[in-house]
Every structure is written in structure tokens, then in C-alpha cells.
């Protein structure tokens, strides 16, 4: 009964992300009450295996004791402080560890709260870098069939028609190069080389997922 009540209330008040809401007229939502490890439980105590780690976020399982205890401890001391003009010990230590792990010349961390925002920051940062050098470069290069997020900049450098076609009039003009296929990617490298040579004066950055 509680499952159905929540389903009805949800459909009345929530617009779910990346979702055609009409689909839920025939494909019911699943209200989740609790979770543990890889398992999600609804209000009838029916279990569902979370095979995508809730969009890749819960990589160490739901209600991981070590993580929840650390969160509880931190919240009791400091739950949030603005990072403009202030700082705090956890983020300083995390940043130092990340830079140590990455190595090379990466010695600064800039934080965003989601993948799309991180892409937007990267686009702006690379554009601003060239601007500070006195060079105006405003084109971005990315791989074909790539996905980088749902915000306008992220959609611009992505290449999934399902997500971006509706918003084409709002998007940046970007360059695309084929994804390397198989063991012999000589052709793809030649195309990439040609694009770089022809657009070197305009390309601000090449964005790709490793």
C-alpha cells in the first residue's frame, strides 16, 4: 500500500532526470525505503540488486559502515563552509593526496559537485588559459559518440543525438574526430592529425574520457 501511495505522490510532484515521464504510466517507479550493500529494498521489503551503483555513485555499496561513520563524525563537527575566502582541513588533506596520486605537473584541485559541472569548468578554464596568453581560441574537439553530460557546454562537446538534437540552436560549434576502433587505428589518427593541423589556431582543448 505504501509503495502505491508514494508512486502516486511522486508522479504528481517530481520530474525525474533523463526520463520520459510518460513511460512511468506503463513502467511503474520503484519507491526505495532502505539499502544495504548491493541491495535496494522497497516498502514491501522486496529486494532489487543495484547493478549500476545508483549511477556509479555507490561504488563501495549502500550504507557502507566506514563511510557512514565518517560522514556522521564530520557532520557533527562541520557540515559545510563556503570555499570562497574559507577553507577546511578535510579538503586540504584530500587535495594534497589527490595531487600526490596523480603526480606529474598536476598540483592543484578545483572542485565541482557533478560531472556536467566539471566539464563546464574545464571548458571555461581552458578558454581562459588561452585568453590570459593573449590568444583567442574558442573551439573544442571531442570524440564521436562521446557523452559528457546534460548542461549546454557538456552537450556541445558530446555526440549523442538523443540528448543534444533538441538543443542544437543553443550549443557551441565543436569539432569531432572518430573514436579509435580495434587494434589498428591508423586511419583515426590520420583524421585527428588533419583536424589538428587545419584548426590549430582555433582549438582551445581536446576533451575526452580516458
mmCIF file of the C-alpha atoms, coordinates in Angstrom:
data_MODEL
# 
_entry.id   MODEL 
# 
loop_
_atom_site.group_PDB 
_atom_site.id 
_atom_site.type_symbol 
_atom_site.label_atom_id 
_atom_site.label_alt_id 
_atom_site.label_comp_id 
_atom_site.label_asym_id 
_atom_site.label_entity_id 
_atom_site.label_seq_id 
_atom_site.pdbx_PDB_ins_code 
_atom_site.Cartn_x 
_atom_site.Cartn_y 
_atom_site.Cartn_z 
_atom_site.occupancy 
_atom_site.B_iso_or_equiv 
_atom_site.pdbx_formal_charge 
_atom_site.auth_seq_id 
_atom_site.auth_comp_id 
_atom_site.auth_asym_id 
_atom_site.auth_atom_id 
_atom_site.pdbx_PDB_model_num 
ATOM 1   C CA . UNK A 1 1   ? 0.000  0.000  0.000   1.00 0.00 ? 1   UNK A CA 1 
ATOM 2   C CA . UNK A 1 2   ? 2.787  2.441  0.949   1.00 0.00 ? 2   UNK A CA 1 
ATOM 3   C CA . UNK A 1 3   ? 4.545  1.693  -2.342  1.00 0.00 ? 3   UNK A CA 1 
ATOM 4   C CA . UNK A 1 4   ? 1.478  2.753  -4.343  1.00 0.00 ? 4   UNK A CA 1 
ATOM 5   C CA . UNK A 1 5   ? 0.826  5.870  -2.259  1.00 0.00 ? 5   UNK A CA 1 
ATOM 6   C CA . UNK A 1 6   ? 4.394  7.039  -2.821  1.00 0.00 ? 6   UNK A CA 1 
ATOM 7   C CA . UNK A 1 7   ? 4.279  6.230  -6.549  1.00 0.00 ? 7   UNK A CA 1 
ATOM 8   C CA . UNK A 1 8   ? 1.175  8.386  -6.988  1.00 0.00 ? 8   UNK A CA 1 
ATOM 9   C CA . UNK A 1 9   ? 2.625  11.240 -4.927  1.00 0.00 ? 9   UNK A CA 1 
ATOM 10  C CA . UNK A 1 10  ? 5.900  11.059 -6.846  1.00 0.00 ? 10  UNK A CA 1 
ATOM 11  C CA . UNK A 1 11  ? 4.210  11.258 -10.253 1.00 0.00 ? 11  UNK A CA 1 
ATOM 12  C CA . UNK A 1 12  ? 2.228  14.248 -9.045  1.00 0.00 ? 12  UNK A CA 1 
ATOM 13  C CA . UNK A 1 13  ? 5.209  16.293 -7.854  1.00 0.00 ? 13  UNK A CA 1 
ATOM 14  C CA . UNK A 1 14  ? 8.527  15.035 -9.324  1.00 0.00 ? 14  UNK A CA 1 
ATOM 15  C CA . UNK A 1 15  ? 10.046 15.370 -12.787 1.00 0.00 ? 15  UNK A CA 1 
ATOM 16  C CA . UNK A 1 16  ? 12.759 12.706 -12.918 1.00 0.00 ? 16  UNK A CA 1 
ATOM 17  C CA . UNK A 1 17  ? 16.083 13.352 -14.719 1.00 0.00 ? 17  UNK A CA 1 
ATOM 18  C CA . UNK A 1 18  ? 16.867 11.704 -18.072 1.00 0.00 ? 18  UNK A CA 1 
ATOM 19  C CA . UNK A 1 19  ? 13.326 10.356 -18.106 1.00 0.00 ? 19  UNK A CA 1 
ATOM 20  C CA . UNK A 1 20  ? 10.323 10.478 -20.411 1.00 0.00 ? 20  UNK A CA 1 
ATOM 21  C CA . UNK A 1 21  ? 7.698  10.714 -17.696 1.00 0.00 ? 21  UNK A CA 1 
ATOM 22  C CA . UNK A 1 22  ? 5.001  9.128  -19.864 1.00 0.00 ? 22  UNK A CA 1 
ATOM 23  C CA . UNK A 1 23  ? 6.997  5.890  -19.640 1.00 0.00 ? 23  UNK A CA 1 
ATOM 24  C CA . UNK A 1 24  ? 6.001  5.623  -15.998 1.00 0.00 ? 24  UNK A CA 1 
ATOM 25  C CA . UNK A 1 25  ? 2.370  5.222  -16.992 1.00 0.00 ? 25  UNK A CA 1 
ATOM 26  C CA . UNK A 1 26  ? 3.273  1.671  -18.052 1.00 0.00 ? 26  UNK A CA 1 
ATOM 27  C CA . UNK A 1 27  ? 6.623  1.200  -16.278 1.00 0.00 ? 27  UNK A CA 1 
ATOM 28  C CA . UNK A 1 28  ? 5.977  1.949  -12.589 1.00 0.00 ? 28  UNK A CA 1 
ATOM 29  C CA . UNK A 1 29  ? 8.512  3.692  -10.392 1.00 0.00 ? 29  UNK A CA 1 
ATOM 30  C CA . UNK A 1 30  ? 10.008 1.698  -7.510  1.00 0.00 ? 30  UNK A CA 1 
ATOM 31  C CA . UNK A 1 31  ? 9.992  3.569  -4.177  1.00 0.00 ? 31  UNK A CA 1 
ATOM 32  C CA . UNK A 1 32  ? 13.013 2.550  -2.107  1.00 0.00 ? 32  UNK A CA 1 
ATOM 33  C CA . UNK A 1 33  ? 12.883 2.525  1.692   1.00 0.00 ? 33  UNK A CA 1 
ATOM 34  C CA . UNK A 1 34  ? 16.378 1.305  2.583   1.00 0.00 ? 34  UNK A CA 1 
ATOM 35  C CA . UNK A 1 35  ? 19.556 -0.159 1.111   1.00 0.00 ? 35  UNK A CA 1 
ATOM 36  C CA . UNK A 1 36  ? 22.493 -2.282 2.173   1.00 0.00 ? 36  UNK A CA 1 
ATOM 37  C CA . UNK A 1 37  ? 25.460 -3.388 0.094   1.00 0.00 ? 37  UNK A CA 1 
ATOM 38  C CA . UNK A 1 38  ? 24.248 -4.046 -3.466  1.00 0.00 ? 38  UNK A CA 1 
ATOM 39  C CA . UNK A 1 39  ? 20.605 -4.423 -2.406  1.00 0.00 ? 39  UNK A CA 1 
ATOM 40  C CA . UNK A 1 40  ? 17.747 -1.911 -2.505  1.00 0.00 ? 40  UNK A CA 1 
ATOM 41  C CA . UNK A 1 41  ? 14.506 -2.612 -0.608  1.00 0.00 ? 41  UNK A CA 1 
ATOM 42  C CA . UNK A 1 42  ? 11.037 -1.217 -1.283  1.00 0.00 ? 42  UNK A CA 1 
ATOM 43  C CA . UNK A 1 43  ? 8.276  -0.700 1.302   1.00 0.00 ? 43  UNK A CA 1 
ATOM 44  C CA . UNK A 1 44  ? 7.104  -4.300 0.873   1.00 0.00 ? 44  UNK A CA 1 
ATOM 45  C CA . UNK A 1 45  ? 10.662 -5.423 1.702   1.00 0.00 ? 45  UNK A CA 1 
ATOM 46  C CA . UNK A 1 46  ? 11.176 -6.670 -1.858  1.00 0.00 ? 46  UNK A CA 1 
ATOM 47  C CA . UNK A 1 47  ? 14.882 -6.639 -2.787  1.00 0.00 ? 47  UNK A CA 1 
ATOM 48  C CA . UNK A 1 48  ? 16.422 -5.266 -6.000  1.00 0.00 ? 48  UNK A CA 1 
ATOM 49  C CA . UNK A 1 49  ? 20.087 -5.576 -6.984  1.00 0.00 ? 49  UNK A CA 1 
ATOM 50  C CA . UNK A 1 50  ? 21.599 -2.170 -7.747  1.00 0.00 ? 50  UNK A CA 1 
ATOM 51  C CA . UNK A 1 51  ? 23.646 -3.209 -10.783 1.00 0.00 ? 51  UNK A CA 1 
ATOM 52  C CA . UNK A 1 52  ? 24.634 0.357  -11.733 1.00 0.00 ? 52  UNK A CA 1 
ATOM 53  C CA . UNK A 1 53  ? 25.671 1.504  -8.225  1.00 0.00 ? 53  UNK A CA 1 
ATOM 54  C CA . UNK A 1 54  ? 22.937 4.168  -8.434  1.00 0.00 ? 54  UNK A CA 1 
ATOM 55  C CA . UNK A 1 55  ? 24.546 5.835  -11.459 1.00 0.00 ? 55  UNK A CA 1 
ATOM 56  C CA . UNK A 1 56  ? 28.081 4.824  -10.408 1.00 0.00 ? 56  UNK A CA 1 
ATOM 57  C CA . UNK A 1 57  ? 27.972 6.771  -7.128  1.00 0.00 ? 57  UNK A CA 1 
ATOM 58  C CA . UNK A 1 58  ? 27.781 3.980  -4.530  1.00 0.00 ? 58  UNK A CA 1 
ATOM 59  C CA . UNK A 1 59  ? 30.869 2.091  -5.612  1.00 0.00 ? 59  UNK A CA 1 
ATOM 60  C CA . UNK A 1 60  ? 31.509 0.702  -2.123  1.00 0.00 ? 60  UNK A CA 1 
ATOM 61  C CA . UNK A 1 61  ? 27.924 -0.402 -1.530  1.00 0.00 ? 61  UNK A CA 1 
ATOM 62  C CA . UNK A 1 62  ? 24.969 1.257  0.156   1.00 0.00 ? 62  UNK A CA 1 
ATOM 63  C CA . UNK A 1 63  ? 25.239 2.099  3.862   1.00 0.00 ? 63  UNK A CA 1 
ATOM 64  C CA . UNK A 1 64  ? 28.919 1.209  3.947   1.00 0.00 ? 64  UNK A CA 1 
ATOM 65  C CA . UNK A 1 65  ? 29.718 1.376  7.655   1.00 0.00 ? 65  UNK A CA 1 
ATOM 66  C CA . UNK A 1 66  ? 33.121 3.025  7.288   1.00 0.00 ? 66  UNK A CA 1 
ATOM 67  C CA . UNK A 1 67  ? 31.731 5.741  5.015   1.00 0.00 ? 67  UNK A CA 1 
ATOM 68  C CA . UNK A 1 68  ? 28.558 6.429  7.020   1.00 0.00 ? 68  UNK A CA 1 
ATOM 69  C CA . UNK A 1 69  ? 30.523 6.667  10.279  1.00 0.00 ? 69  UNK A CA 1 
ATOM 70  C CA . UNK A 1 70  ? 32.976 9.117  8.695   1.00 0.00 ? 70  UNK A CA 1 
ATOM 71  C CA . UNK A 1 71  ? 30.074 11.238 7.385   1.00 0.00 ? 71  UNK A CA 1 
ATOM 72  C CA . UNK A 1 72  ? 28.346 11.266 10.796  1.00 0.00 ? 72  UNK A CA 1 
ATOM 73  C CA . UNK A 1 73  ? 31.568 12.278 12.528  1.00 0.00 ? 73  UNK A CA 1 
ATOM 74  C CA . UNK A 1 74  ? 32.236 15.085 10.043  1.00 0.00 ? 74  UNK A CA 1 
ATOM 75  C CA . UNK A 1 75  ? 28.668 16.435 10.136  1.00 0.00 ? 75  UNK A CA 1 
ATOM 76  C CA . UNK A 1 76  ? 28.811 16.686 13.927  1.00 0.00 ? 76  UNK A CA 1 
ATOM 77  C CA . UNK A 1 77  ? 31.896 18.920 13.606  1.00 0.00 ? 77  UNK A CA 1 
ATOM 78  C CA . UNK A 1 78  ? 31.442 20.832 10.329  1.00 0.00 ? 78  UNK A CA 1 
ATOM 79  C CA . UNK A 1 79  ? 28.812 20.074 7.699   1.00 0.00 ? 79  UNK A CA 1 
ATOM 80  C CA . UNK A 1 80  ? 29.700 22.823 5.188   1.00 0.00 ? 80  UNK A CA 1 
ATOM 81  C CA . UNK A 1 81  ? 31.618 26.045 4.761   1.00 0.00 ? 81  UNK A CA 1 
ATOM 82  C CA . UNK A 1 82  ? 31.901 28.177 1.644   1.00 0.00 ? 82  UNK A CA 1 
ATOM 83  C CA . UNK A 1 83  ? 35.197 27.589 -0.177  1.00 0.00 ? 83  UNK A CA 1 
ATOM 84  C CA . UNK A 1 84  ? 35.498 31.210 -1.304  1.00 0.00 ? 84  UNK A CA 1 
ATOM 85  C CA . UNK A 1 85  ? 37.536 33.012 1.338   1.00 0.00 ? 85  UNK A CA 1 
ATOM 86  C CA . UNK A 1 86  ? 37.483 29.996 3.671   1.00 0.00 ? 86  UNK A CA 1 
ATOM 87  C CA . UNK A 1 87  ? 38.953 26.506 3.682   1.00 0.00 ? 87  UNK A CA 1 
ATOM 88  C CA . UNK A 1 88  ? 38.875 23.413 5.904   1.00 0.00 ? 88  UNK A CA 1 
ATOM 89  C CA . UNK A 1 89  ? 41.108 20.523 6.884   1.00 0.00 ? 89  UNK A CA 1 
ATOM 90  C CA . UNK A 1 90  ? 39.350 17.638 5.033   1.00 0.00 ? 90  UNK A CA 1 
ATOM 91  C CA . UNK A 1 91  ? 39.513 19.338 1.632   1.00 0.00 ? 91  UNK A CA 1 
ATOM 92  C CA . UNK A 1 92  ? 43.131 20.407 2.148   1.00 0.00 ? 92  UNK A CA 1 
ATOM 93  C CA . UNK A 1 93  ? 44.194 16.855 3.012   1.00 0.00 ? 93  UNK A CA 1 
ATOM 94  C CA . UNK A 1 94  ? 42.141 15.342 0.167   1.00 0.00 ? 94  UNK A CA 1 
ATOM 95  C CA . UNK A 1 95  ? 43.614 17.765 -2.369  1.00 0.00 ? 95  UNK A CA 1 
ATOM 96  C CA . UNK A 1 96  ? 47.166 17.016 -1.257  1.00 0.00 ? 96  UNK A CA 1 
ATOM 97  C CA . UNK A 1 97  ? 46.537 13.258 -1.544  1.00 0.00 ? 97  UNK A CA 1 
ATOM 98  C CA . UNK A 1 98  ? 44.939 13.575 -4.996  1.00 0.00 ? 98  UNK A CA 1 
ATOM 99  C CA . UNK A 1 99  ? 47.850 15.634 -6.318  1.00 0.00 ? 99  UNK A CA 1 
ATOM 100 C CA . UNK A 1 100 ? 50.299 13.122 -4.875  1.00 0.00 ? 100 UNK A CA 1 
ATOM 101 C CA . UNK A 1 101 ? 48.464 10.235 -6.563  1.00 0.00 ? 101 UNK A CA 1 
ATOM 102 C CA . UNK A 1 102 ? 48.215 11.946 -9.960  1.00 0.00 ? 102 UNK A CA 1 
ATOM 103 C CA . UNK A 1 103 ? 51.782 13.259 -9.902  1.00 0.00 ? 103 UNK A CA 1 
ATOM 104 C CA . UNK A 1 104 ? 53.449 14.903 -12.918 1.00 0.00 ? 104 UNK A CA 1 
ATOM 105 C CA . UNK A 1 105 ? 52.583 18.604 -13.089 1.00 0.00 ? 105 UNK A CA 1 
ATOM 106 C CA . UNK A 1 106 ? 49.103 18.334 -11.588 1.00 0.00 ? 106 UNK A CA 1 
ATOM 107 C CA . UNK A 1 107 ? 49.396 20.210 -8.313  1.00 0.00 ? 107 UNK A CA 1 
ATOM 108 C CA . UNK A 1 108 ? 46.048 21.988 -7.966  1.00 0.00 ? 108 UNK A CA 1 
ATOM 109 C CA . UNK A 1 109 ? 42.483 20.739 -7.417  1.00 0.00 ? 109 UNK A CA 1 
ATOM 110 C CA . UNK A 1 110 ? 39.296 22.513 -8.488  1.00 0.00 ? 110 UNK A CA 1 
ATOM 111 C CA . UNK A 1 111 ? 36.043 21.026 -7.204  1.00 0.00 ? 111 UNK A CA 1 
ATOM 112 C CA . UNK A 1 112 ? 32.619 20.675 -8.819  1.00 0.00 ? 112 UNK A CA 1 
ATOM 113 C CA . UNK A 1 113 ? 29.551 18.873 -7.498  1.00 0.00 ? 113 UNK A CA 1 
ATOM 114 C CA . UNK A 1 114 ? 28.797 16.724 -10.574 1.00 0.00 ? 114 UNK A CA 1 
ATOM 115 C CA . UNK A 1 115 ? 30.240 15.548 -13.884 1.00 0.00 ? 115 UNK A CA 1 
ATOM 116 C CA . UNK A 1 116 ? 28.456 18.084 -16.090 1.00 0.00 ? 116 UNK A CA 1 
ATOM 117 C CA . UNK A 1 117 ? 29.624 20.974 -13.915 1.00 0.00 ? 117 UNK A CA 1 
ATOM 118 C CA . UNK A 1 118 ? 33.175 19.614 -14.029 1.00 0.00 ? 118 UNK A CA 1 
ATOM 119 C CA . UNK A 1 119 ? 33.023 19.676 -17.843 1.00 0.00 ? 119 UNK A CA 1 
ATOM 120 C CA . UNK A 1 120 ? 31.733 23.266 -17.805 1.00 0.00 ? 120 UNK A CA 1 
ATOM 121 C CA . UNK A 1 121 ? 34.611 24.268 -15.520 1.00 0.00 ? 121 UNK A CA 1 
ATOM 122 C CA . UNK A 1 122 ? 37.148 22.523 -17.778 1.00 0.00 ? 122 UNK A CA 1 
ATOM 123 C CA . UNK A 1 123 ? 35.797 24.307 -20.878 1.00 0.00 ? 123 UNK A CA 1 
ATOM 124 C CA . UNK A 1 124 ? 35.915 27.715 -19.203 1.00 0.00 ? 124 UNK A CA 1 
ATOM 125 C CA . UNK A 1 125 ? 39.315 27.061 -17.645 1.00 0.00 ? 125 UNK A CA 1 
ATOM 126 C CA . UNK A 1 126 ? 40.939 26.061 -20.938 1.00 0.00 ? 126 UNK A CA 1 
ATOM 127 C CA . UNK A 1 127 ? 39.379 29.045 -22.757 1.00 0.00 ? 127 UNK A CA 1 
ATOM 128 C CA . UNK A 1 128 ? 40.550 31.409 -20.010 1.00 0.00 ? 128 UNK A CA 1 
ATOM 129 C CA . UNK A 1 129 ? 44.070 29.967 -20.132 1.00 0.00 ? 129 UNK A CA 1 
ATOM 130 C CA . UNK A 1 130 ? 44.478 30.930 -23.796 1.00 0.00 ? 130 UNK A CA 1 
ATOM 131 C CA . UNK A 1 131 ? 42.840 34.308 -23.163 1.00 0.00 ? 131 UNK A CA 1 
ATOM 132 C CA . UNK A 1 132 ? 45.408 35.058 -20.461 1.00 0.00 ? 132 UNK A CA 1 
ATOM 133 C CA . UNK A 1 133 ? 48.116 34.225 -23.007 1.00 0.00 ? 133 UNK A CA 1 
ATOM 134 C CA . UNK A 1 134 ? 46.652 36.792 -25.395 1.00 0.00 ? 134 UNK A CA 1 
ATOM 135 C CA . UNK A 1 135 ? 45.257 34.139 -27.756 1.00 0.00 ? 135 UNK A CA 1 
ATOM 136 C CA . UNK A 1 136 ? 41.579 33.787 -28.599 1.00 0.00 ? 136 UNK A CA 1 
ATOM 137 C CA . UNK A 1 137 ? 40.775 30.109 -29.123 1.00 0.00 ? 137 UNK A CA 1 
ATOM 138 C CA . UNK A 1 138 ? 37.148 29.086 -28.752 1.00 0.00 ? 138 UNK A CA 1 
ATOM 139 C CA . UNK A 1 139 ? 36.654 25.713 -30.473 1.00 0.00 ? 139 UNK A CA 1 
ATOM 140 C CA . UNK A 1 140 ? 36.623 22.376 -28.679 1.00 0.00 ? 140 UNK A CA 1 
ATOM 141 C CA . UNK A 1 141 ? 37.456 18.970 -30.126 1.00 0.00 ? 141 UNK A CA 1 
ATOM 142 C CA . UNK A 1 142 ? 35.945 15.717 -28.836 1.00 0.00 ? 142 UNK A CA 1 
ATOM 143 C CA . UNK A 1 143 ? 35.440 12.090 -29.865 1.00 0.00 ? 143 UNK A CA 1 
ATOM 144 C CA . UNK A 1 144 ? 32.447 10.924 -31.899 1.00 0.00 ? 144 UNK A CA 1 
ATOM 145 C CA . UNK A 1 145 ? 29.684 9.156  -29.941 1.00 0.00 ? 145 UNK A CA 1 
ATOM 146 C CA . UNK A 1 146 ? 31.022 10.610 -26.691 1.00 0.00 ? 146 UNK A CA 1 
ATOM 147 C CA . UNK A 1 147 ? 28.895 11.619 -23.706 1.00 0.00 ? 147 UNK A CA 1 
ATOM 148 C CA . UNK A 1 148 ? 29.971 14.299 -21.239 1.00 0.00 ? 148 UNK A CA 1 
ATOM 149 C CA . UNK A 1 149 ? 26.784 15.469 -19.516 1.00 0.00 ? 149 UNK A CA 1 
ATOM 150 C CA . UNK A 1 150 ? 23.493 17.341 -19.855 1.00 0.00 ? 150 UNK A CA 1 
ATOM 151 C CA . UNK A 1 151 ? 24.396 21.013 -19.383 1.00 0.00 ? 151 UNK A CA 1 
ATOM 152 C CA . UNK A 1 152 ? 24.843 23.165 -22.501 1.00 0.00 ? 152 UNK A CA 1 
ATOM 153 C CA . UNK A 1 153 ? 28.634 23.065 -22.672 1.00 0.00 ? 153 UNK A CA 1 
ATOM 154 C CA . UNK A 1 154 ? 28.708 19.351 -21.898 1.00 0.00 ? 154 UNK A CA 1 
ATOM 155 C CA . UNK A 1 155 ? 26.077 18.666 -24.569 1.00 0.00 ? 155 UNK A CA 1 
ATOM 156 C CA . UNK A 1 156 ? 28.101 20.726 -27.048 1.00 0.00 ? 156 UNK A CA 1 
ATOM 157 C CA . UNK A 1 157 ? 31.202 18.541 -26.704 1.00 0.00 ? 157 UNK A CA 1 
ATOM 158 C CA . UNK A 1 158 ? 29.140 15.353 -26.530 1.00 0.00 ? 158 UNK A CA 1 
ATOM 159 C CA . UNK A 1 159 ? 27.925 13.495 -29.596 1.00 0.00 ? 159 UNK A CA 1 
ATOM 160 C CA . UNK A 1 160 ? 24.742 11.649 -28.665 1.00 0.00 ? 160 UNK A CA 1 
ATOM 161 C CA . UNK A 1 161 ? 21.888 12.874 -30.864 1.00 0.00 ? 161 UNK A CA 1 
ATOM 162 C CA . UNK A 1 162 ? 19.202 11.677 -28.436 1.00 0.00 ? 162 UNK A CA 1 
ATOM 163 C CA . UNK A 1 163 ? 20.351 14.219 -25.863 1.00 0.00 ? 163 UNK A CA 1 
ATOM 164 C CA . UNK A 1 164 ? 21.579 17.166 -27.933 1.00 0.00 ? 164 UNK A CA 1 
ATOM 165 C CA . UNK A 1 165 ? 19.470 17.473 -31.113 1.00 0.00 ? 165 UNK A CA 1 
ATOM 166 C CA . UNK A 1 166 ? 16.622 19.368 -29.416 1.00 0.00 ? 166 UNK A CA 1 
ATOM 167 C CA . UNK A 1 167 ? 19.040 21.998 -28.113 1.00 0.00 ? 167 UNK A CA 1 
ATOM 168 C CA . UNK A 1 168 ? 21.272 22.464 -31.179 1.00 0.00 ? 168 UNK A CA 1 
ATOM 169 C CA . UNK A 1 169 ? 20.368 26.151 -31.513 1.00 0.00 ? 169 UNK A CA 1 
ATOM 170 C CA . UNK A 1 170 ? 21.792 26.770 -28.028 1.00 0.00 ? 170 UNK A CA 1 
ATOM 171 C CA . UNK A 1 171 ? 25.019 24.787 -28.338 1.00 0.00 ? 171 UNK A CA 1 
ATOM 172 C CA . UNK A 1 172 ? 28.625 25.684 -29.140 1.00 0.00 ? 172 UNK A CA 1 
ATOM 173 C CA . UNK A 1 173 ? 30.028 24.695 -32.527 1.00 0.00 ? 173 UNK A CA 1 
ATOM 174 C CA . UNK A 1 174 ? 32.507 21.918 -31.824 1.00 0.00 ? 174 UNK A CA 1 
ATOM 175 C CA . UNK A 1 175 ? 34.778 19.631 -33.812 1.00 0.00 ? 175 UNK A CA 1 
ATOM 176 C CA . UNK A 1 176 ? 34.523 15.847 -33.685 1.00 0.00 ? 176 UNK A CA 1 
ATOM 177 C CA . UNK A 1 177 ? 37.015 13.106 -34.507 1.00 0.00 ? 177 UNK A CA 1 
ATOM 178 C CA . UNK A 1 178 ? 36.280 9.352  -34.834 1.00 0.00 ? 178 UNK A CA 1 
ATOM 179 C CA . UNK A 1 179 ? 36.741 7.021  -31.876 1.00 0.00 ? 179 UNK A CA 1 
ATOM 180 C CA . UNK A 1 180 ? 39.690 4.624  -32.457 1.00 0.00 ? 180 UNK A CA 1 
ATOM 181 C CA . UNK A 1 181 ? 38.415 1.158  -33.404 1.00 0.00 ? 181 UNK A CA 1 
ATOM 182 C CA . UNK A 1 182 ? 40.159 -2.188 -32.934 1.00 0.00 ? 182 UNK A CA 1 
ATOM 183 C CA . UNK A 1 183 ? 43.909 -2.706 -32.848 1.00 0.00 ? 183 UNK A CA 1 
ATOM 184 C CA . UNK A 1 184 ? 44.719 -0.711 -35.973 1.00 0.00 ? 184 UNK A CA 1 
ATOM 185 C CA . UNK A 1 185 ? 43.646 2.899  -35.542 1.00 0.00 ? 185 UNK A CA 1 
ATOM 186 C CA . UNK A 1 186 ? 45.958 4.424  -38.155 1.00 0.00 ? 186 UNK A CA 1 
ATOM 187 C CA . UNK A 1 187 ? 43.007 5.923  -40.054 1.00 0.00 ? 187 UNK A CA 1 
ATOM 188 C CA . UNK A 1 188 ? 41.557 7.564  -36.943 1.00 0.00 ? 188 UNK A CA 1 
ATOM 189 C CA . UNK A 1 189 ? 44.942 9.043  -36.029 1.00 0.00 ? 189 UNK A CA 1 
ATOM 190 C CA . UNK A 1 190 ? 45.336 10.483 -39.533 1.00 0.00 ? 190 UNK A CA 1 
ATOM 191 C CA . UNK A 1 191 ? 41.909 12.135 -39.307 1.00 0.00 ? 191 UNK A CA 1 
ATOM 192 C CA . UNK A 1 192 ? 42.778 13.560 -35.877 1.00 0.00 ? 192 UNK A CA 1 
ATOM 193 C CA . UNK A 1 193 ? 46.116 14.858 -37.157 1.00 0.00 ? 193 UNK A CA 1 
ATOM 194 C CA . UNK A 1 194 ? 44.395 16.528 -40.116 1.00 0.00 ? 194 UNK A CA 1 
ATOM 195 C CA . UNK A 1 195 ? 41.815 18.220 -37.859 1.00 0.00 ? 195 UNK A CA 1 
ATOM 196 C CA . UNK A 1 196 ? 44.526 19.497 -35.519 1.00 0.00 ? 196 UNK A CA 1 
ATOM 197 C CA . UNK A 1 197 ? 46.631 20.860 -38.377 1.00 0.00 ? 197 UNK A CA 1 
ATOM 198 C CA . UNK A 1 198 ? 43.707 22.646 -40.048 1.00 0.00 ? 198 UNK A CA 1 
ATOM 199 C CA . UNK A 1 199 ? 42.259 24.098 -36.833 1.00 0.00 ? 199 UNK A CA 1 
ATOM 200 C CA . UNK A 1 200 ? 45.337 24.601 -34.641 1.00 0.00 ? 200 UNK A CA 1 
ATOM 201 C CA . UNK A 1 201 ? 44.771 28.339 -34.350 1.00 0.00 ? 201 UNK A CA 1 
ATOM 202 C CA . UNK A 1 202 ? 41.190 27.864 -33.122 1.00 0.00 ? 202 UNK A CA 1 
ATOM 203 C CA . UNK A 1 203 ? 41.172 24.709 -30.978 1.00 0.00 ? 203 UNK A CA 1 
ATOM 204 C CA . UNK A 1 204 ? 41.023 25.563 -27.313 1.00 0.00 ? 204 UNK A CA 1 
ATOM 205 C CA . UNK A 1 205 ? 41.104 21.992 -25.946 1.00 0.00 ? 205 UNK A CA 1 
ATOM 206 C CA . UNK A 1 206 ? 40.635 18.326 -26.831 1.00 0.00 ? 206 UNK A CA 1 
ATOM 207 C CA . UNK A 1 207 ? 38.204 16.781 -24.374 1.00 0.00 ? 207 UNK A CA 1 
ATOM 208 C CA . UNK A 1 208 ? 37.880 13.019 -23.972 1.00 0.00 ? 208 UNK A CA 1 
ATOM 209 C CA . UNK A 1 209 ? 37.266 10.322 -21.397 1.00 0.00 ? 209 UNK A CA 1 
ATOM 210 C CA . UNK A 1 210 ? 40.355 8.165  -20.787 1.00 0.00 ? 210 UNK A CA 1 
# 
